[in-house]
mmCIF file of C-alpha atoms in Angstrom:
data_model
loop_
_atom_site.group_PDB
_atom_site.id
_atom_site.type_symbol
_atom_site.label_atom_id
_atom_site.label_comp_id
_atom_site.label_asym_id
_atom_site.label_seq_id
_atom_site.Cartn_x
_atom_site.Cartn_y
_atom_site.Cartn_z
ATOM 1 C CA UNK R 21 0.007 -0.064 -0.025
ATOM 2 C CA UNK R 22 1.829 3.123 -1.224
ATOM 3 C CA UNK R 23 -0.757 5.735 -0.192
ATOM 4 C CA UNK R 24 -1.008 7.341 3.209
ATOM 5 C CA UNK R 25 -3.920 5.852 5.173
ATOM 6 C CA UNK R 26 -6.670 8.256 6.097
ATOM 7 C CA UNK R 27 -8.906 6.888 8.909
ATOM 8 C CA UNK R 28 -12.456 8.160 9.114
ATOM 9 C CA UNK R 29 -14.511 7.600 12.251
ATOM 10 C CA UNK R 30 -18.158 7.155 12.621
ATOM 11 C CA UNK R 31 -18.319 10.587 14.357
ATOM 12 C CA UNK R 32 -16.480 12.393 11.384
ATOM 13 C CA UNK R 33 -19.014 10.711 8.837
ATOM 14 C CA UNK R 34 -22.002 11.759 10.905
ATOM 15 C CA UNK R 35 -20.742 15.341 11.084
ATOM 16 C CA UNK R 36 -20.025 15.416 7.404
ATOM 17 C CA UNK R 37 -23.667 14.368 6.437
ATOM 18 C CA UNK R 38 -24.973 16.731 9.038
ATOM 19 C CA UNK R 39 -23.045 19.542 7.262
ATOM 20 C CA UNK R 40 -24.861 18.542 4.080
ATOM 21 C CA UNK R 41 -28.350 18.587 5.706
ATOM 22 C CA UNK R 42 -29.609 22.004 4.307
ATOM 23 C CA UNK R 43 -28.629 21.134 0.687
ATOM 24 C CA UNK R 44 -29.997 17.650 0.898
ATOM 25 C CA UNK R 45 -33.160 18.845 2.404
ATOM 26 C CA UNK R 46 -33.612 21.308 -0.495
ATOM 27 C CA UNK R 47 -33.243 18.513 -2.949
ATOM 28 C CA UNK R 48 -36.528 16.969 -1.749
ATOM 29 C CA UNK R 49 -35.322 13.347 -1.953
ATOM 30 C CA UNK R 50 -38.363 11.043 -1.238
ATOM 31 C CA UNK R 51 -36.063 8.137 -0.388
ATOM 32 C CA UNK R 52 -32.416 7.608 0.773
ATOM 33 C CA UNK R 53 -31.440 4.243 -0.888
ATOM 34 C CA UNK R 54 -28.501 2.428 0.603
ATOM 35 C CA UNK R 55 -26.683 -0.228 -1.320
ATOM 36 C CA UNK R 56 -26.230 -3.072 1.115
ATOM 37 C CA UNK R 57 -24.084 -3.260 3.204
ATOM 38 C CA UNK R 58 -21.806 -0.211 2.923
ATOM 39 C CA UNK R 59 -24.327 2.127 2.020
ATOM 40 C CA UNK R 60 -26.887 1.169 4.716
ATOM 41 C CA UNK R 61 -25.470 3.468 7.461
ATOM 42 C CA UNK R 62 -25.109 6.530 5.241
ATOM 43 C CA UNK R 63 -28.617 6.075 4.013
ATOM 44 C CA UNK R 64 -29.829 5.953 7.661
ATOM 45 C CA UNK R 65 -27.974 9.162 8.492
ATOM 46 C CA UNK R 66 -29.395 10.921 5.449
ATOM 47 C CA UNK R 67 -32.914 9.773 6.457
ATOM 48 C CA UNK R 68 -32.440 11.184 9.949
ATOM 49 C CA UNK R 69 -31.095 14.456 8.466
ATOM 50 C CA UNK R 70 -33.793 14.978 5.784
ATOM 51 C CA UNK R 71 -36.759 12.816 6.551
ATOM 52 C CA UNK R 72 -36.277 10.870 3.352
ATOM 53 C CA UNK R 73 -37.629 7.260 3.694
ATOM 54 C CA UNK R 74 -34.758 4.760 4.085
ATOM 55 C CA UNK R 75 -34.752 1.960 1.551
ATOM 56 C CA UNK R 76 -32.175 -0.550 0.204
ATOM 57 C CA UNK R 77 -30.728 -2.179 -2.821
ATOM 58 C CA UNK R 78 -28.853 -5.446 -2.902
ATOM 59 C CA UNK R 79 -26.259 -5.819 -5.543
ATOM 60 C CA UNK R 80 -24.785 -9.062 -6.878
ATOM 61 C CA UNK R 81 -21.370 -8.512 -8.272
ATOM 62 C CA UNK R 82 -21.154 -11.803 -10.126
ATOM 63 C CA UNK R 83 -24.060 -11.084 -12.284
ATOM 64 C CA UNK R 84 -24.090 -7.220 -12.012
ATOM 65 C CA UNK R 85 -27.684 -7.316 -10.924
ATOM 66 C CA UNK R 86 -29.449 -4.775 -8.669
ATOM 67 C CA UNK R 87 -32.628 -5.698 -6.757
ATOM 68 C CA UNK R 88 -34.931 -3.689 -4.630
ATOM 69 C CA UNK R 89 -34.500 -5.141 -1.001
ATOM 70 C CA UNK R 90 -36.885 -3.224 1.167
ATOM 71 C CA UNK R 91 -40.248 -3.582 2.942
ATOM 72 C CA UNK R 92 -41.316 -0.254 1.396
ATOM 73 C CA UNK R 93 -42.387 -0.343 -2.227
ATOM 74 C CA UNK R 94 -40.428 1.147 -5.042
ATOM 75 C CA UNK R 95 -41.018 5.020 -5.214
ATOM 76 C CA UNK R 96 -43.396 6.193 -7.895
ATOM 77 C CA UNK R 97 -42.104 7.050 -11.242
ATOM 78 C CA UNK R 98 -40.687 10.637 -11.328
ATOM 79 C CA UNK R 99 -39.635 10.523 -7.629
ATOM 80 C CA UNK R 100 -36.240 11.812 -6.736
ATOM 81 C CA UNK R 101 -34.000 9.513 -4.660
ATOM 82 C CA UNK R 102 -30.428 9.628 -3.302
ATOM 83 C CA UNK R 103 -28.370 6.517 -3.718
ATOM 84 C CA UNK R 104 -25.957 6.038 -0.827
ATOM 85 C CA UNK R 105 -22.754 3.853 -0.783
ATOM 86 C CA UNK R 106 -19.632 3.904 1.234
ATOM 87 C CA UNK R 107 -17.140 4.403 -1.617
ATOM 88 C CA UNK R 108 -17.323 5.157 -5.268
ATOM 89 C CA UNK R 109 -15.038 2.253 -6.210
ATOM 90 C CA UNK R 110 -13.260 0.922 -9.338
ATOM 91 C CA UNK R 111 -16.112 -1.540 -10.104
ATOM 92 C CA UNK R 112 -19.598 -1.263 -11.418
ATOM 93 C CA UNK R 113 -21.779 -1.266 -8.214
ATOM 94 C CA UNK R 114 -22.708 2.305 -8.118
ATOM 95 C CA UNK R 115 -23.277 2.787 -11.875
ATOM 96 C CA UNK R 116 -25.360 -0.424 -12.097
ATOM 97 C CA UNK R 117 -27.518 0.606 -9.139
ATOM 98 C CA UNK R 118 -28.153 3.973 -10.599
ATOM 99 C CA UNK R 119 -28.928 2.537 -14.001
ATOM 100 C CA UNK R 120 -31.476 0.040 -12.260
ATOM 101 C CA UNK R 121 -33.320 2.924 -10.530
ATOM 102 C CA UNK R 122 -33.381 5.134 -13.563
ATOM 103 C CA UNK R 123 -34.959 2.236 -15.501
ATOM 104 C CA UNK R 124 -37.762 2.411 -12.884
ATOM 105 C CA UNK R 125 -38.369 6.004 -13.985
ATOM 106 C CA UNK R 126 -36.690 7.594 -10.889
ATOM 107 C CA UNK R 127 -34.691 10.723 -10.788
ATOM 108 C CA UNK R 128 -31.320 9.728 -9.083
ATOM 109 C CA UNK R 129 -28.412 11.495 -7.324
ATOM 110 C CA UNK R 130 -25.590 9.803 -5.487
ATOM 111 C CA UNK R 131 -23.827 10.162 -2.211
ATOM 112 C CA UNK R 132 -20.736 8.080 -1.299
ATOM 113 C CA UNK R 133 -18.874 8.736 1.849
ATOM 114 C CA UNK R 134 -15.639 8.797 -0.125
ATOM 115 C CA UNK R 135 -14.217 8.739 -3.603
ATOM 116 C CA UNK R 136 -10.667 8.410 -4.718
ATOM 117 C CA UNK R 137 -8.234 8.119 -7.700
ATOM 118 C CA UNK R 138 -9.719 4.756 -8.672
ATOM 119 C CA UNK R 139 -13.308 5.775 -8.568
ATOM 120 C CA UNK R 140 -15.124 4.836 -11.835
ATOM 121 C CA UNK R 141 -17.935 7.238 -11.135
ATOM 122 C CA UNK R 142 -17.788 10.755 -9.372
ATOM 123 C CA UNK R 143 -20.730 11.014 -6.877
ATOM 124 C CA UNK R 144 -22.834 14.139 -6.448
ATOM 125 C CA UNK R 145 -21.816 14.217 -2.822
ATOM 126 C CA UNK R 146 -18.617 12.658 -1.408
ATOM 127 C CA UNK R 147 -15.461 13.220 0.566
ATOM 128 C CA UNK R 148 -12.585 13.762 -1.778
ATOM 129 C CA UNK R 149 -9.928 11.321 -0.657
ATOM 130 C CA UNK R 150 -7.812 11.247 -3.837
ATOM 131 C CA UNK R 151 -4.152 10.567 -2.975
ATOM 132 C CA UNK R 152 -5.109 8.527 0.221
ATOM 133 C CA UNK R 153 -6.319 5.098 1.278
ATOM 134 C CA UNK R 154 -9.491 6.030 2.911
ATOM 135 C CA UNK R 155 -10.079 3.547 5.966
ATOM 136 C CA UNK R 156 -13.750 3.475 6.836
ATOM 137 C CA UNK R 157 -14.727 2.454 10.321
ATOM 138 C CA UNK R 158 -16.755 -0.613 9.142
ATOM 139 C CA UNK R 159 -13.782 -1.674 6.941
ATOM 140 C CA UNK R 160 -10.995 -1.354 9.410
ATOM 141 C CA UNK R 161 -9.946 -4.892 8.546
ATOM 142 C CA UNK R 162 -9.381 -3.940 4.905
ATOM 143 C CA UNK R 163 -5.998 -2.657 6.043
ATOM 144 C CA UNK R 164 -4.886 -6.221 7.282
ATOM 145 C CA UNK R 165 -2.381 -8.138 5.117
ATOM 146 C CA UNK R 166 -4.806 -11.201 4.870
ATOM 147 C CA UNK R 167 -7.648 -9.244 3.714
ATOM 148 C CA UNK R 168 -5.699 -7.515 0.917
ATOM 149 C CA UNK R 169 -4.358 -10.896 -0.145
ATOM 150 C CA UNK R 170 -7.931 -12.401 -0.202
ATOM 151 C CA UNK R 171 -9.243 -9.305 -2.062
ATOM 152 C CA UNK R 172 -6.671 -9.540 -4.750
ATOM 153 C CA UNK R 173 -7.433 -13.379 -5.247
ATOM 154 C CA UNK R 174 -11.094 -12.681 -5.281
ATOM 155 C CA UNK R 175 -10.685 -9.932 -7.853
ATOM 156 C CA UNK R 176 -8.655 -12.339 -9.983
ATOM 157 C CA UNK R 177 -11.444 -14.864 -9.733
ATOM 158 C CA UNK R 178 -9.141 -17.466 -8.024
ATOM 159 C CA UNK R 179 -11.280 -17.544 -4.806
ATOM 160 C CA UNK R 180 -14.898 -17.375 -3.824
ATOM 161 C CA UNK R 181 -16.337 -14.722 -1.428
ATOM 162 C CA UNK R 182 -13.770 -12.829 0.580
ATOM 163 C CA UNK R 183 -15.211 -13.835 3.912
ATOM 164 C CA UNK R 184 -16.739 -12.307 6.925
ATOM 165 C CA UNK R 185 -15.331 -9.142 8.525
ATOM 166 C CA UNK R 186 -14.510 -10.788 11.912
ATOM 167 C CA UNK R 187 -12.379 -13.501 10.178
ATOM 168 C CA UNK R 188 -9.689 -10.809 9.518
ATOM 169 C CA UNK R 189 -9.286 -9.612 13.078
ATOM 170 C CA UNK R 190 -5.515 -9.204 13.942
ATOM 171 C CA UNK R 191 -4.272 -8.713 17.416
ATOM 172 C CA UNK R 192 -1.247 -7.030 19.114
ATOM 173 C CA UNK R 193 -0.870 -7.386 22.769
ATOM 174 C CA UNK R 194 0.858 -5.589 25.637
ATOM 175 C CA UNK R 195 3.208 -7.844 27.649
ATOM 176 C CA UNK R 196 3.506 -6.740 31.208
ATOM 177 C CA UNK R 197 -0.013 -6.842 32.755
ATOM 178 C CA UNK R 198 -1.358 -9.007 30.098
ATOM 179 C CA UNK R 199 0.870 -12.092 29.972
ATOM 180 C CA UNK R 200 2.529 -11.714 33.224
ATOM 181 C CA UNK R 201 2.122 -9.410 36.281
ATOM 182 C CA UNK R 202 3.689 -5.937 36.340
ATOM 183 C CA UNK R 203 6.549 -5.157 38.729
ATOM 184 C CA UNK R 204 5.709 -1.911 40.476
ATOM 185 C CA UNK R 205 7.794 1.054 39.229
ATOM 186 C CA UNK R 206 9.134 1.837 42.696
ATOM 187 C CA UNK R 207 11.083 -1.436 42.712
ATOM 188 C CA UNK R 208 12.895 -0.562 39.426
ATOM 189 C CA UNK R 209 13.852 2.804 41.151
ATOM 190 C CA UNK R 210 15.064 1.175 44.301
ATOM 191 C CA UNK R 211 17.156 -1.579 42.673
ATOM 192 C CA UNK R 212 17.018 -2.012 38.934
ATOM 193 C CA UNK R 213 18.809 -5.330 38.705
ATOM 194 C CA UNK R 214 16.804 -6.914 41.527
ATOM 195 C CA UNK R 215 13.694 -5.783 39.814
ATOM 196 C CA UNK R 216 14.705 -7.245 36.550
ATOM 197 C CA UNK R 217 15.566 -10.537 38.216
ATOM 198 C CA UNK R 218 12.260 -10.520 39.929
ATOM 199 C CA UNK R 219 10.582 -9.954 36.683
ATOM 200 C CA UNK R 220 12.349 -12.676 34.865
ATOM 201 C CA UNK R 221 11.243 -15.185 37.503
ATOM 202 C CA UNK R 222 7.538 -14.364 37.195
ATOM 203 C CA UNK R 223 5.061 -17.025 35.948
ATOM 204 C CA UNK R 224 2.494 -16.217 33.267
ATOM 205 C CA UNK R 225 -0.949 -15.320 34.368
ATOM 206 C CA UNK R 226 -3.333 -18.363 34.663
ATOM 207 C CA UNK R 227 -6.115 -16.355 33.099
ATOM 208 C CA UNK R 228 -5.529 -14.438 29.820
ATOM 209 C CA UNK R 229 -7.751 -12.218 27.671
ATOM 210 C CA UNK R 230 -10.146 -14.366 25.635
ATOM 211 C CA UNK R 231 -8.771 -13.815 22.122
ATOM 212 C CA UNK R 232 -7.678 -15.968 19.430
ATOM 213 C CA UNK R 233 -3.914 -16.175 19.979
ATOM 214 C CA UNK R 234 -3.433 -17.726 16.545
ATOM 215 C CA UNK R 235 -4.403 -14.341 15.157
ATOM 216 C CA UNK R 236 -1.966 -12.446 17.374
ATOM 217 C CA UNK R 237 0.597 -10.564 15.162
ATOM 218 C CA UNK R 238 2.984 -9.457 17.878
ATOM 219 C CA UNK R 239 3.658 -8.524 21.447
ATOM 220 C CA UNK R 240 4.240 -4.755 21.469
ATOM 221 C CA UNK R 241 5.847 -3.877 24.797
ATOM 222 C CA UNK R 242 6.862 -0.649 26.447
ATOM 223 C CA UNK R 243 10.164 -2.425 27.595
ATOM 224 C CA UNK R 244 13.122 -0.761 25.988
ATOM 225 C CA UNK R 245 15.169 -2.514 23.267
ATOM 226 C CA UNK R 246 18.034 -3.147 25.678
ATOM 227 C CA UNK R 247 15.826 -5.702 27.452
ATOM 228 C CA UNK R 248 15.282 -7.751 24.262
ATOM 229 C CA UNK R 249 17.393 -10.837 25.208
ATOM 230 C CA UNK R 250 16.010 -11.386 28.664
ATOM 231 C CA UNK R 251 12.431 -10.691 27.421
ATOM 232 C CA UNK R 252 12.866 -13.161 24.524
ATOM 233 C CA UNK R 253 14.197 -15.688 26.972
ATOM 234 C CA UNK R 254 11.199 -15.404 29.247
ATOM 235 C CA UNK R 255 8.798 -15.731 26.252
ATOM 236 C CA UNK R 256 10.575 -18.821 24.987
ATOM 237 C CA UNK R 257 10.543 -20.464 28.435
ATOM 238 C CA UNK R 258 6.761 -19.929 28.565
ATOM 239 C CA UNK R 259 5.682 -20.993 25.091
ATOM 240 C CA UNK R 260 5.428 -17.534 23.313
ATOM 241 C CA UNK R 261 8.602 -17.651 21.293
ATOM 242 C CA UNK R 262 6.478 -17.774 18.104
ATOM 243 C CA UNK R 263 5.099 -14.348 18.579
ATOM 244 C CA UNK R 264 6.854 -11.332 17.068
ATOM 245 C CA UNK R 265 8.570 -9.121 19.805
ATOM 246 C CA UNK R 266 8.344 -5.355 19.198
ATOM 247 C CA UNK R 267 10.212 -3.177 21.733
ATOM 248 C CA UNK R 268 10.475 0.494 22.316
ATOM 249 C CA UNK R 269 13.347 2.575 20.967
ATOM 250 C CA UNK R 270 14.083 5.127 23.790
ATOM 251 C CA UNK R 271 15.749 7.347 21.262
ATOM 252 C CA UNK R 272 12.395 7.800 19.601
ATOM 253 C CA UNK R 273 9.890 7.314 22.377
ATOM 254 C CA UNK R 274 10.357 8.368 25.956
ATOM 255 C CA UNK R 275 8.802 6.715 29.155
ATOM 256 C CA UNK R 276 5.852 9.123 29.659
ATOM 257 C CA UNK R 277 2.632 7.206 29.194
ATOM 258 C CA UNK R 278 1.640 9.290 26.198
ATOM 259 C CA UNK R 279 4.946 8.766 24.476
ATOM 260 C CA UNK R 280 4.701 4.946 25.092
ATOM 261 C CA UNK R 281 1.178 4.956 23.915
ATOM 262 C CA UNK R 282 2.204 6.762 20.694
ATOM 263 C CA UNK R 283 4.835 4.121 19.973
ATOM 264 C CA UNK R 284 2.414 1.311 20.676
ATOM 265 C CA UNK R 285 -0.279 2.837 18.316
ATOM 266 C CA UNK R 286 2.397 3.459 15.598
ATOM 267 C CA UNK R 287 3.571 -0.198 15.843
ATOM 268 C CA UNK R 288 0.061 -1.608 15.760
ATOM 269 C CA UNK R 289 -0.766 0.314 12.568
ATOM 270 C CA UNK R 290 2.548 -0.692 10.963
ATOM 271 C CA UNK R 291 1.627 -4.350 11.876
ATOM 272 C CA UNK R 292 -1.816 -3.905 10.202
ATOM 273 C CA UNK R 293 -3.598 -4.891 13.414
ATOM 274 C CA UNK R 294 -7.294 -4.335 13.959
ATOM 275 C CA UNK R 295 -7.062 -4.843 17.908
ATOM 276 C CA UNK R 296 -4.641 -3.945 20.662
ATOM 277 C CA UNK R 297 -4.867 -5.413 24.111
ATOM 278 C CA UNK R 298 -3.347 -2.929 26.676
ATOM 279 C CA UNK R 299 -2.971 -3.480 30.461
ATOM 280 C CA UNK R 300 -2.652 0.283 31.460
ATOM 281 C CA UNK R 301 -5.784 2.284 31.280
ATOM 282 C CA UNK R 302 -4.102 5.635 30.731
ATOM 283 C CA UNK R 303 -2.009 4.173 27.842
ATOM 284 C CA UNK R 304 -5.177 2.550 26.529
ATOM 285 C CA UNK R 305 -6.811 6.020 26.288
ATOM 286 C CA UNK R 306 -3.820 7.525 24.545
ATOM 287 C CA UNK R 307 -3.530 4.628 22.064
ATOM 288 C CA UNK R 308 -7.217 4.999 21.124
ATOM 289 C CA UNK R 309 -6.628 8.675 20.647
ATOM 290 C CA UNK R 310 -3.574 8.099 18.358
ATOM 291 C CA UNK R 311 -5.188 5.292 16.359
ATOM 292 C CA UNK R 312 -9.026 6.084 16.164
ATOM 293 C CA UNK R 313 -9.886 2.933 14.095
ATOM 294 C CA UNK R 314 -7.875 0.557 16.219
ATOM 295 C CA UNK R 315 -10.023 -1.593 18.568
ATOM 296 C CA UNK R 316 -8.250 -0.709 21.868
ATOM 297 C CA UNK R 317 -9.145 -3.114 24.762
ATOM 298 C CA UNK R 318 -8.123 -2.370 28.351
ATOM 299 C CA UNK R 319 -7.278 -5.658 30.060
ATOM 300 C CA UNK R 320 -7.749 -5.534 33.808
ATOM 301 C CA UNK R 321 -5.997 -8.740 34.897
ATOM 302 C CA UNK R 322 -6.912 -8.326 38.600
ATOM 303 C CA UNK R 323 -10.573 -8.411 37.744
ATOM 304 C CA UNK R 324 -10.288 -10.532 34.586
ATOM 305 C CA UNK R 325 -12.240 -7.905 32.880
ATOM 306 C CA UNK R 326 -11.896 -6.201 29.473
ATOM 307 C CA UNK R 327 -13.338 -2.882 28.255
ATOM 308 C CA UNK R 328 -13.410 -1.475 24.899
ATOM 309 C CA UNK R 329 -11.845 2.014 24.814
ATOM 310 C CA UNK R 330 -12.677 4.937 22.633
ATOM 311 C CA UNK R 331 -11.706 8.529 23.165
ATOM 312 C CA UNK R 332 -12.217 11.982 21.732
ATOM 313 C CA UNK R 333 -10.339 15.042 22.921
ATOM 314 C CA UNK R 334 -12.516 17.416 25.089
ATOM 315 C CA UNK R 335 -12.060 21.141 25.813
ATOM 316 C CA UNK R 336 -13.815 22.871 28.610
ATOM 317 C CA UNK R 337 -15.476 26.162 28.165
ATOM 318 C CA UNK R 338 -12.441 27.985 29.624
ATOM 319 C CA UNK R 339 -9.755 26.011 27.587
ATOM 320 C CA UNK R 340 -7.724 28.182 25.227
ATOM 321 C CA UNK R 341 -8.490 27.781 21.470
ATOM 322 C CA UNK R 342 -5.558 26.236 19.626
#
């Protein structure tokens, strides 16, 4: 992938459609028609913004066939509808669906969340993402190596359907606090060598996060690179030698929680992961802030509980404007 990745969140897409509300309302669309599945959510947002009736089309790529797939009937001839899709792609989906509706005597305009350099058709409404790889929140798995390989084979006709979204989950995990207990920071300050030896002797937790470890891409730890040999030895002794070990470079990322979190977010994105399991709640918040489409899970080993983390920056009324 030679384009910079542009992650778009649900909130950003919601705000974008809200910004179009006056213009969409003036158009007088009777229906917002989503192409299943990617166009379903944008059509629902348009429906809420304008009052247009939500309706859906189903498209079969193999036969290039569009069918009406709604409990509401087809609009009357002459009605004006807005076809909604997630991306104006390189294929024929959007054009074929527009042609189908026009054949029914409808006046059609189009809205796609994004369009890019490869788009076969330019929508009437869409965010211009030319020069970027737009990563939509419901397609966060599309950045994984396995998905891209499957997609290429599917496009070439050498495989059947790509598969379900959850099948492409890829994990990166923290080390201390996830696989083994944390040694309290004050022990490192009191006697570094004694603390390291204590850590080396620790046994793995009996209870681990309930994830598919066969889909774990790497251990991404805040431990500095100088600890690689003893860390790799511990992993080998306890059955984790097969996992890739990513360690922090202190010359690039310091020890402050936000700096460590920035490094972990960067590593997870470079590894094309969809999920990150983090033991420190503060770091989990910062990781989620740095990588908004990464599924960040805070693992509380003491309670054997996991919480999905999402974060947006907040400014109080008296905060200075940047």
